[in-house]
Amino acid sequence: MNTFYDLVVVGAGPAGSASAITAARAGAKVALIERGIYPGAKNVYGGVMYLGVLDKIVPSWREEIPYERWITKRETMVLDNSSSVTVTYHDESWGEPPYNGVTCLRSKFDSWLASKAQLLGVDLITSTTVSDIQFHNGSVKRVALKDTPDIVECKSVVLAEGALSLLSDRLGLSSPHKNNHLTLGVKEVLKLDAEIINERFNVSYDHGVDIEILGGLSPLAGGAFLYTNKDTLSIGVIVTLNTLKHHKIRPEFALEQIKAHPSIEPLIKGSKRTEYLAHLIPEGGWKDRGVLMRKGIYVAGEAASSTLAAGIWLEGVNYAIQMGIVAGEQAASYAKDENPSRSPLEYQNAIEGSFVGKNLKKLQHAPDLVLSDFVQRSLPLILNKSAKNILTVKDPLPKEGGIKAISNAIKDARVDKTTVLKAFLKTLWSFR
Amino acid sequence: MSNQWSPIYEKDQVSQELVSRYVSMTERLSSNTFFIDNKPHIVIDQDVCSGCERKTCITACPAELFVELHDSSIGFNYEYCLECGTCLILCSGDGALSWSYPKDGRGVSYLYG
């Protein structure tokens, strides 16, 4: 194994591979170190990838990615005990280039993106766990590998180690509040024939559906998702660690609960579990980004809380890729400098100026709102009861009218109108 | 079936219907791929765990790797760990868990992440 590099990238997920690709293009000698047997072996995601950001580094991605389905239907489903209100946006043009969202399996997608780095001369080193980063005279000197005497010398490091960021924590780069905003995602992948998926979800060929689910998890706070792959369904719940700790409810109980809801059960009927997965998600967003750069170390991806968890927008892979691109550029130029006197803020400013920083900053209050008691408990009740009041025909009683129906629903949900008004204004503010 | 759906928790008890649908963790994990390390990547300190009042790890671990034993110590298996880190974040006992990632590509290997 080669033991001297300009740049060592820790983690061959989307952020890591994007940084390796960018740095290699800038002429750096790069090692991409992954602890799994293949890139994607340790990765889990819960939804949809929006990959327009790949135009910068792999312009041919639309013809090449190992995709499952192009998402043409986006549904938001709000659950109450035996009912649900669903809003669907169906756009057939999303099934054609340039596309919008796509579902992939990480074992295939992450391996594909890492292979793009390999084609540029990056050394991909799998089954290898980085255990430490060492410094000399205040600059990065080498990384140590777990349970071996081996070291890899390098001039800079991109830390794209994922949500559970053990190295960033140890180096004091993580935000001290990050742990308060972690959620646990548990997911099952269910095998179901492609034809049955097409019929059941009313899609054709390689088009698919993404359903984001609110409600049905009480007393836990969080959400759920169901989306279609080629011949599997991915279904999962995302719950806050704080409520998991407080209520002592097993996470897979919450998942079973969602799977058994009368609005969900018919969609997954007859499928067979092929995998059960769990992963942490940093939902703190911009506030929890931590120290992004220090002495030649650049933190990118979920280690830097790159996920956007803002209710109607749930994105992560695109933000990780963008952070990786910027980290790769800067790490390569840092490694080339004989006398690095660059400001640690340069990287942060570049992230801040990109869509990552702009979106995460603009929506920085949205994650708290989504997890608030009103959105978690009251909103599902009010929406479902309003729909029931309006749509149930109660002859011979006269119709109560829309406004009365909603105001009765609010009363039934035991929320006072000031709370609703406040929540409404807060929503407008958070999503402005 | 459809009329019987009820919230996870009712009057502080897990709903009976949910219990009836319960599949064992062994079955839930049976189609996962694991390359088991010969050395545990998580080590627990029984001295701390025995005295822990909350024992959050028991219910929070999504792979149900922690159990409370008769002497209120913790029984623990690392073999089928999903490597999520929930136990590490939620553990309130100082230094009770020594947590690192497995080496040599060992541990869980997801195909459908």
XYZ file of C-alpha atoms in Angstrom:
545
model
C 0.000 0.000 0.000
C 1.154 3.487 -0.902
C 1.716 5.465 2.256
C 2.036 9.080 1.204
C -0.819 11.169 -0.094
C -1.725 14.831 -0.517
C -5.185 14.038 0.775
C -6.751 11.236 2.773
C -10.534 11.085 2.611
C -12.186 9.252 5.508
C -15.380 7.577 4.302
C -16.419 6.697 0.743
C -19.995 7.959 0.979
C -21.335 10.724 -1.291
C -19.354 13.494 0.470
C -16.118 11.484 0.551
C -16.239 10.334 -3.064
C -17.230 13.800 -4.302
C -14.253 15.313 -2.489
C -11.895 12.625 -3.834
C -13.100 13.246 -7.399
C -12.678 17.013 -7.083
C -9.257 16.828 -5.433
C -7.970 14.295 -7.969
C -9.084 16.583 -10.814
C -7.096 19.377 -9.162
C -4.010 17.168 -9.343
C -3.883 15.862 -5.785
C -2.804 12.336 -4.922
C -5.768 10.977 -2.990
C -6.543 7.949 -0.813
C -10.237 7.241 -0.223
C -10.548 5.059 2.881
C -13.780 3.188 3.607
C -14.454 0.996 6.627
C -17.045 -1.174 4.833
C -16.195 -4.034 2.470
C -17.510 -1.860 -0.364
C -18.657 1.783 -0.449
C -22.264 1.860 0.785
C -21.921 -1.224 3.018
C -22.367 0.885 6.154
C -24.698 3.499 4.702
C -28.434 3.955 5.088
C -30.659 6.720 3.767
C -34.352 7.302 3.943
C -35.755 8.575 0.783
C -34.839 10.219 -2.402
C -31.665 11.569 -4.003
C -31.690 14.870 -5.913
C -28.593 14.635 -8.016
C -28.450 17.783 -10.167
C -25.375 18.694 -8.114
C -23.504 15.824 -9.838
C -23.514 17.838 -13.102
C -20.349 19.510 -11.792
C -18.324 16.342 -11.271
C -19.967 13.517 -13.265
C -22.007 15.212 -16.025
C -23.005 11.845 -17.523
C -24.641 10.638 -14.288
C -28.158 10.494 -15.755
C -27.147 7.727 -18.151
C -24.902 5.944 -15.717
C -26.249 5.782 -12.176
C -27.423 2.424 -10.854
C -30.895 3.765 -10.077
C -34.039 2.040 -8.872
C -36.840 4.407 -9.937
C -37.254 8.034 -10.996
C -39.715 9.635 -8.597
C -42.786 10.989 -10.381
C -45.127 11.096 -7.390
C -44.505 12.887 -4.156
C -47.066 12.260 -1.429
C -47.388 13.697 2.037
C -49.617 11.521 4.222
C -50.874 12.653 7.614
C -52.106 9.838 9.847
C -54.688 9.682 12.587
C -55.938 6.496 14.254
C -57.948 4.981 11.424
C -57.758 7.684 8.807
C -55.287 9.708 6.812
C -55.155 12.859 4.711
C -52.816 12.672 1.737
C -51.621 15.355 -0.640
C -50.170 14.002 -3.879
C -48.196 15.827 -6.490
C -47.812 13.756 -9.633
C -45.540 15.047 -12.386
C -44.868 12.715 -15.292
C -42.139 15.057 -16.581
C -40.062 14.140 -13.512
C -39.711 10.728 -15.149
C -37.778 12.249 -18.071
C -34.420 14.047 -18.165
C -33.357 16.226 -16.444
C -35.427 14.357 -13.782
C -36.048 15.459 -10.188
C -35.645 12.781 -7.510
C -34.436 9.223 -7.816
C -34.287 6.198 -5.532
C -31.089 4.158 -5.401
C -29.574 1.476 -3.194
C -26.528 2.812 -1.412
C -24.438 -0.320 -1.958
C -24.727 0.320 -5.701
C -24.797 4.126 -5.782
C -21.906 4.724 -3.374
C -19.801 2.069 -5.135
C -20.536 3.696 -8.479
C -19.545 7.182 -7.288
C -16.344 5.825 -5.687
C -15.505 4.076 -8.975
C -15.609 7.495 -10.664
C -12.912 8.606 -8.229
C -10.874 5.482 -8.975
C -10.964 6.280 -12.690
C -9.215 9.554 -11.847
C -6.399 7.749 -10.075
C -7.761 7.851 -6.517
C -6.719 4.835 -4.414
C -9.906 3.344 -2.942
C -8.996 1.403 0.186
C -11.939 -0.552 1.595
C -12.334 -2.703 4.744
C -10.106 -0.211 6.525
C -11.070 1.776 9.616
C -9.268 5.030 10.360
C -8.720 5.211 14.116
C -6.846 8.468 14.578
C -5.535 11.607 12.938
C -2.131 12.797 14.053
C -0.523 16.222 13.843
C 2.975 17.548 13.616
C 3.827 21.191 14.272
C 0.161 22.049 14.175
C -0.587 20.508 10.782
C -2.049 17.187 9.745
C 0.696 14.615 9.431
C -0.815 11.146 9.166
C -3.828 8.930 9.836
C -3.619 5.718 11.857
C -5.540 2.566 10.957
C -7.401 0.523 13.547
C -5.599 -2.420 15.143
C -2.625 -2.202 12.806
C 0.737 -0.470 13.094
C 0.064 1.010 9.616
C -0.053 4.733 9.089
C -0.809 6.785 6.017
C 1.067 10.067 5.727
C -0.832 12.974 4.262
C -0.977 16.757 4.043
C -4.717 17.140 4.454
C -7.785 15.138 5.472
C -11.427 15.285 4.447
C -13.490 13.859 7.300
C -16.607 12.446 5.676
C -17.149 9.822 8.328
C -20.927 10.059 8.580
C -23.516 10.827 11.244
C -21.814 9.060 14.123
C -18.678 11.161 13.823
C -16.266 9.543 16.261
C -13.128 11.210 14.871
C -14.656 14.695 14.592
C -15.949 14.336 18.143
C -12.535 13.339 19.411
C -10.848 16.267 17.642
C -13.422 18.664 19.115
C -14.774 19.628 15.692
C -18.399 18.530 16.242
C -20.989 20.915 17.601
C -21.567 20.308 21.328
C -25.322 20.373 20.636
C -25.288 17.851 17.802
C -26.378 14.951 20.020
C -29.553 16.783 21.040
C -30.678 16.899 17.429
C -29.949 13.330 16.452
C -32.756 11.121 15.271
C -32.725 7.371 14.771
C -33.945 5.983 11.474
C -34.958 2.333 11.351
C -35.867 0.961 7.983
C -36.997 -2.288 6.433
C -36.585 -3.210 2.822
C -39.477 -5.345 1.626
C -39.362 -7.522 -1.478
C -42.322 -7.138 -3.845
C -42.594 -7.904 -7.583
C -42.002 -4.892 -9.823
C -45.395 -5.469 -11.572
C -47.224 -5.433 -8.255
C -45.451 -2.220 -7.258
C -46.447 -0.627 -10.574
C -50.105 -1.590 -10.146
C -50.348 -0.834 -6.453
C -48.697 2.565 -6.640
C -50.148 3.389 -10.041
C -46.849 4.008 -11.781
C -45.320 2.572 -14.906
C -41.924 1.259 -15.973
C -39.149 2.889 -13.951
C -41.232 5.570 -12.291
C -41.734 5.590 -8.555
C -43.400 7.105 -5.530
C -42.085 8.773 -2.400
C -44.505 8.988 0.533
C -43.534 11.110 3.529
C -45.636 10.342 6.603
C -46.529 12.503 9.595
C -48.398 11.286 12.671
C -49.042 7.788 13.996
C -45.878 7.703 16.122
C -47.145 9.352 19.287
C -45.746 9.609 21.937
C -42.531 9.493 19.937
C -41.684 12.530 17.823
C -40.570 12.065 14.251
C -41.921 10.903 10.940
C -42.018 7.984 8.568
C -41.447 7.259 4.908
C -42.313 4.710 2.258
C -40.745 4.713 -1.168
C -40.491 2.434 -4.125
C -37.375 0.792 -5.482
C -37.337 -1.456 -8.554
C -38.630 -4.601 -6.859
C -38.465 -3.610 -3.218
C -40.149 -1.077 -0.948
C -38.259 0.894 1.667
C -40.310 1.724 4.733
C -38.978 3.377 7.836
C -39.545 5.582 10.818
C -37.385 8.418 12.054
C -37.694 9.141 15.775
C -35.867 11.601 17.987
C -33.400 10.069 20.431
C -34.813 12.335 23.129
C -38.337 10.880 22.921
C -36.959 7.363 22.499
C -35.072 7.799 25.751
C -37.935 9.425 27.598
C -40.717 7.013 26.630
C -38.666 3.812 26.503
C -40.415 2.502 23.437
C -38.537 0.114 21.179
C -37.868 1.719 17.775
C -39.011 -1.305 15.778
C -42.372 -1.136 17.595
C -42.838 2.286 16.073
C -41.993 0.842 12.666
C -44.474 -2.022 13.089
C -47.069 0.498 14.157
C -46.695 2.459 10.937
C -46.681 -0.738 8.855
C -49.988 -1.784 10.432
C -51.827 1.474 9.819
C -54.869 0.840 7.602
C -53.611 3.432 5.101
C -50.193 1.762 4.833
C -50.843 -1.938 5.312
C -52.499 -2.558 1.917
C -49.480 -0.958 0.207
C -46.981 -3.402 1.689
C -49.206 -6.481 1.877
C -47.607 -9.730 0.685
C -44.077 -8.306 0.756
C -41.190 -10.055 2.461
C -38.518 -8.445 4.629
C -35.061 -8.621 3.027
C -33.140 -6.309 5.313
C -33.517 -4.402 8.573
C -31.380 -1.297 8.947
C -30.693 1.445 11.475
C -28.791 4.712 11.274
C -28.538 8.037 13.060
C -29.481 11.271 11.298
C -28.162 14.687 12.366
C -31.174 16.987 12.041
C -29.764 20.096 13.668
C -28.811 21.587 10.310
C -26.787 24.767 10.039
C -26.725 25.425 13.798
C -24.949 22.110 14.367
C -22.338 22.274 11.633
C -19.508 22.498 14.190
C -15.977 23.557 13.280
C -15.767 22.797 9.578
C -12.048 23.265 9.026
C -8.940 23.161 11.126
C -5.248 22.677 10.276
C -5.836 20.882 7.003
C -8.892 18.910 8.161
C -12.159 19.527 6.312
C -15.395 18.096 7.694
C -18.062 17.252 5.110
C -21.400 15.460 4.882
C -23.384 14.215 7.862
C -20.377 14.623 10.158
C -21.055 18.333 9.588
C -24.866 17.995 9.944
C -25.443 18.446 6.215
C -28.963 16.989 6.261
C -31.990 19.172 5.553
C -34.868 17.815 7.648
C -37.513 20.427 6.986
C -40.758 18.496 6.741
C -41.701 18.875 3.104
C -38.033 18.976 2.101
C -35.997 15.987 3.203
C -32.632 16.047 1.506
C -29.168 14.890 2.386
C -27.184 13.211 -0.352
C -27.138 16.354 -2.524
C -25.891 18.484 0.391
C -23.224 15.916 1.224
C -22.006 15.886 -2.390
C -21.829 19.683 -2.553
C -19.900 19.877 0.734
C -17.586 17.163 -0.544
C -16.918 19.076 -3.759
C -15.949 22.236 -1.858
C -13.915 20.279 0.705
C -12.045 18.464 -2.084
C -11.201 21.737 -3.876
C -9.940 23.376 -0.715
C -8.086 20.353 0.654
C -6.263 19.920 -2.663
C -5.194 23.541 -2.712
C -4.220 23.408 0.972
C -2.025 20.369 0.289
C -0.275 22.179 -2.580
C 0.534 25.283 -0.516
C 4.076 25.247 0.793
C 3.193 27.777 3.433
C -0.457 27.367 4.284
C -1.648 30.561 5.852
C -5.218 30.327 4.716
C -8.074 31.300 6.959
C -10.040 28.469 8.553
C -13.130 30.424 7.566
C -12.459 30.070 3.850
C -14.138 26.662 3.707
C -17.048 27.715 5.892
C -17.609 30.811 3.733
C -17.586 28.721 0.556
C -20.172 26.350 2.051
C -22.211 29.279 3.296
C -22.241 30.797 -0.195
C -23.473 27.575 -1.810
C -26.999 26.166 -1.808
C -26.049 24.041 1.213
C -25.445 26.992 3.514
C -28.201 29.106 1.976
C -30.896 26.441 2.328
C -29.805 25.169 5.725
C -29.663 28.729 7.039
C -32.941 29.794 5.506
C -34.708 26.755 6.957
C -32.823 26.594 10.247
C -35.997 26.855 12.339
C -37.956 24.282 10.343
C -36.590 21.111 12.035
C -37.713 22.360 15.472
C -41.117 23.277 14.107
C -41.590 19.865 12.489
C -40.745 18.181 15.802
C -42.895 20.534 17.866
C -45.853 19.217 19.800
C -48.257 21.100 17.563
C -47.029 19.559 14.302
C -46.533 16.118 15.823
C -49.759 15.788 17.798
C -52.291 18.488 17.048
C -51.859 18.966 13.308
C -52.604 15.323 12.356
C -55.718 15.434 14.552
C -56.968 18.754 13.180
C -56.399 17.779 9.544
C -58.062 14.403 9.867
C -61.005 15.652 11.910
C -61.554 18.584 9.554
C -61.598 16.253 6.564
C -63.976 13.924 8.378
C -66.311 16.760 9.395
C -66.394 18.121 5.870
C -66.625 14.840 3.952
C -68.947 12.776 6.135
C -72.520 13.163 4.890
C -74.714 13.481 7.971
C -78.228 13.542 6.514
C -80.789 14.390 7.822
C -78.621 16.898 9.719
C -77.846 20.012 7.681
C -74.232 20.571 6.580
C -72.228 22.559 9.098
C -70.123 24.459 6.531
C -66.355 24.540 6.054
C -65.328 27.056 8.683
C -67.505 25.473 11.368
C -66.171 22.019 10.421
C -62.573 23.149 10.886
C -63.264 25.064 14.068
C -65.035 21.995 15.516
C -62.010 19.898 14.546
C -59.716 22.311 16.384
C -62.009 22.101 19.411
C -61.992 18.274 19.223
C -58.208 18.293 19.109
C -58.277 20.274 22.368
C -56.126 23.044 20.984
C -57.077 26.670 21.510
C -57.271 28.917 18.489
C -54.395 31.135 19.630
C -52.075 28.105 19.550
C -53.214 27.307 16.018
C -52.700 30.897 14.912
C -49.253 31.028 16.518
C -48.273 27.741 14.869
C -49.546 29.012 11.539
C -47.465 32.178 11.802
C -44.449 30.193 12.955
C -44.848 27.944 9.924
C -44.966 30.933 7.586
C -41.865 32.342 9.292
C -39.917 29.054 9.255
C -40.685 28.349 5.586
C -40.550 31.955 4.380
C -58.148 -5.549 11.236
C -58.407 -2.024 9.928
C -60.693 -0.800 12.704
C -58.439 -2.126 15.424
C -55.468 0.116 14.804
C -54.534 1.946 17.940
C -51.679 4.143 19.082
C -48.404 2.535 20.167
C -48.993 3.349 23.773
C -52.347 3.311 25.457
C -52.557 3.948 29.163
C -48.830 3.344 29.472
C -49.015 -0.106 27.933
C -47.886 -1.248 24.561
C -51.081 -1.962 22.650
C -52.012 -5.640 22.604
C -52.455 -5.681 18.867
C -48.885 -4.535 18.422
C -47.614 -7.269 20.697
C -49.485 -9.832 18.607
C -47.678 -8.658 15.480
C -44.300 -8.813 17.148
C -41.595 -10.747 15.357
C -38.489 -11.735 17.250
C -35.344 -9.705 16.723
C -33.614 -12.864 15.528
C -36.169 -13.176 12.755
C -36.012 -9.468 11.964
C -32.233 -9.639 11.550
C -32.198 -13.024 9.830
C -31.818 -11.709 6.287
C -29.096 -9.205 7.150
C -25.462 -9.836 6.255
C -22.913 -9.744 9.080
C -19.185 -10.474 9.016
C -18.619 -10.933 12.691
C -15.455 -9.507 14.178
C -13.539 -11.785 16.544
C -13.131 -8.844 18.906
C -16.046 -6.762 20.240
C -16.106 -3.194 18.893
C -18.231 -2.125 21.858
C -17.118 -2.954 25.379
C -19.284 -2.213 28.409
C -18.137 -1.509 31.929
C -20.330 -3.618 34.244
C -19.357 -1.579 37.271
C -21.037 1.455 35.767
C -23.941 -0.434 34.143
C -24.988 -2.345 37.281
C -25.554 0.906 39.111
C -27.348 2.609 36.207
C -30.968 3.442 36.979
C -32.199 4.242 33.511
C -30.641 1.509 31.377
C -31.878 3.332 28.283
C -29.835 1.054 26.019
C -32.210 -1.865 26.660
C -35.195 -0.302 24.911
C -33.425 2.123 22.562
C -31.058 -0.244 20.746
C -32.848 -1.110 17.484
C -31.179 -4.535 17.405
C -32.089 -5.340 21.025
C -28.492 -6.160 21.919
C -28.769 -5.191 25.588
C -30.653 -7.137 28.258
C -30.867 -6.668 31.996
C -29.681 -9.691 33.966
C -30.926 -10.833 37.383
C -28.153 -9.062 39.269
C -29.081 -5.825 37.416
C -25.928 -6.006 35.336
C -26.199 -5.766 31.546
C -25.938 -8.688 29.160
C -24.684 -7.574 25.772
C -24.021 -9.044 22.317
C -21.990 -7.102 19.785
C -22.324 -9.625 16.975
C -25.530 -8.358 15.340
C -24.890 -4.679 15.945
C -26.242 -2.360 13.228
C -23.532 0.199 14.117
C -25.988 3.078 14.462
C -24.521 4.490 17.695
C -27.827 5.048 19.505
C -26.504 3.355 22.673
C -23.405 5.549 22.683
C -25.392 8.776 22.370
C -28.096 7.852 24.888
C -25.921 6.181 27.507
C -25.909 8.323 30.616
C -23.262 6.319 32.469
C -19.946 8.064 32.169
C -17.513 5.831 30.311
C -19.824 2.809 30.460
C -19.410 2.156 26.735
C -16.131 2.010 24.848
C -17.325 2.369 21.302
C -15.333 2.037 18.090
C -16.125 0.869 14.575
C -15.217 -2.722 13.675
C -12.006 -3.266 11.705
C -11.279 -5.052 8.406
C -14.763 -4.470 6.974
C -16.321 -6.535 9.761
C -19.749 -5.980 11.230
C -22.955 -5.353 9.322
C -22.842 -5.135 5.534
C -25.931 -3.496 4.082
C -27.103 -4.407 0.591
C -30.225 -2.218 0.542
C -29.075 0.949 2.362
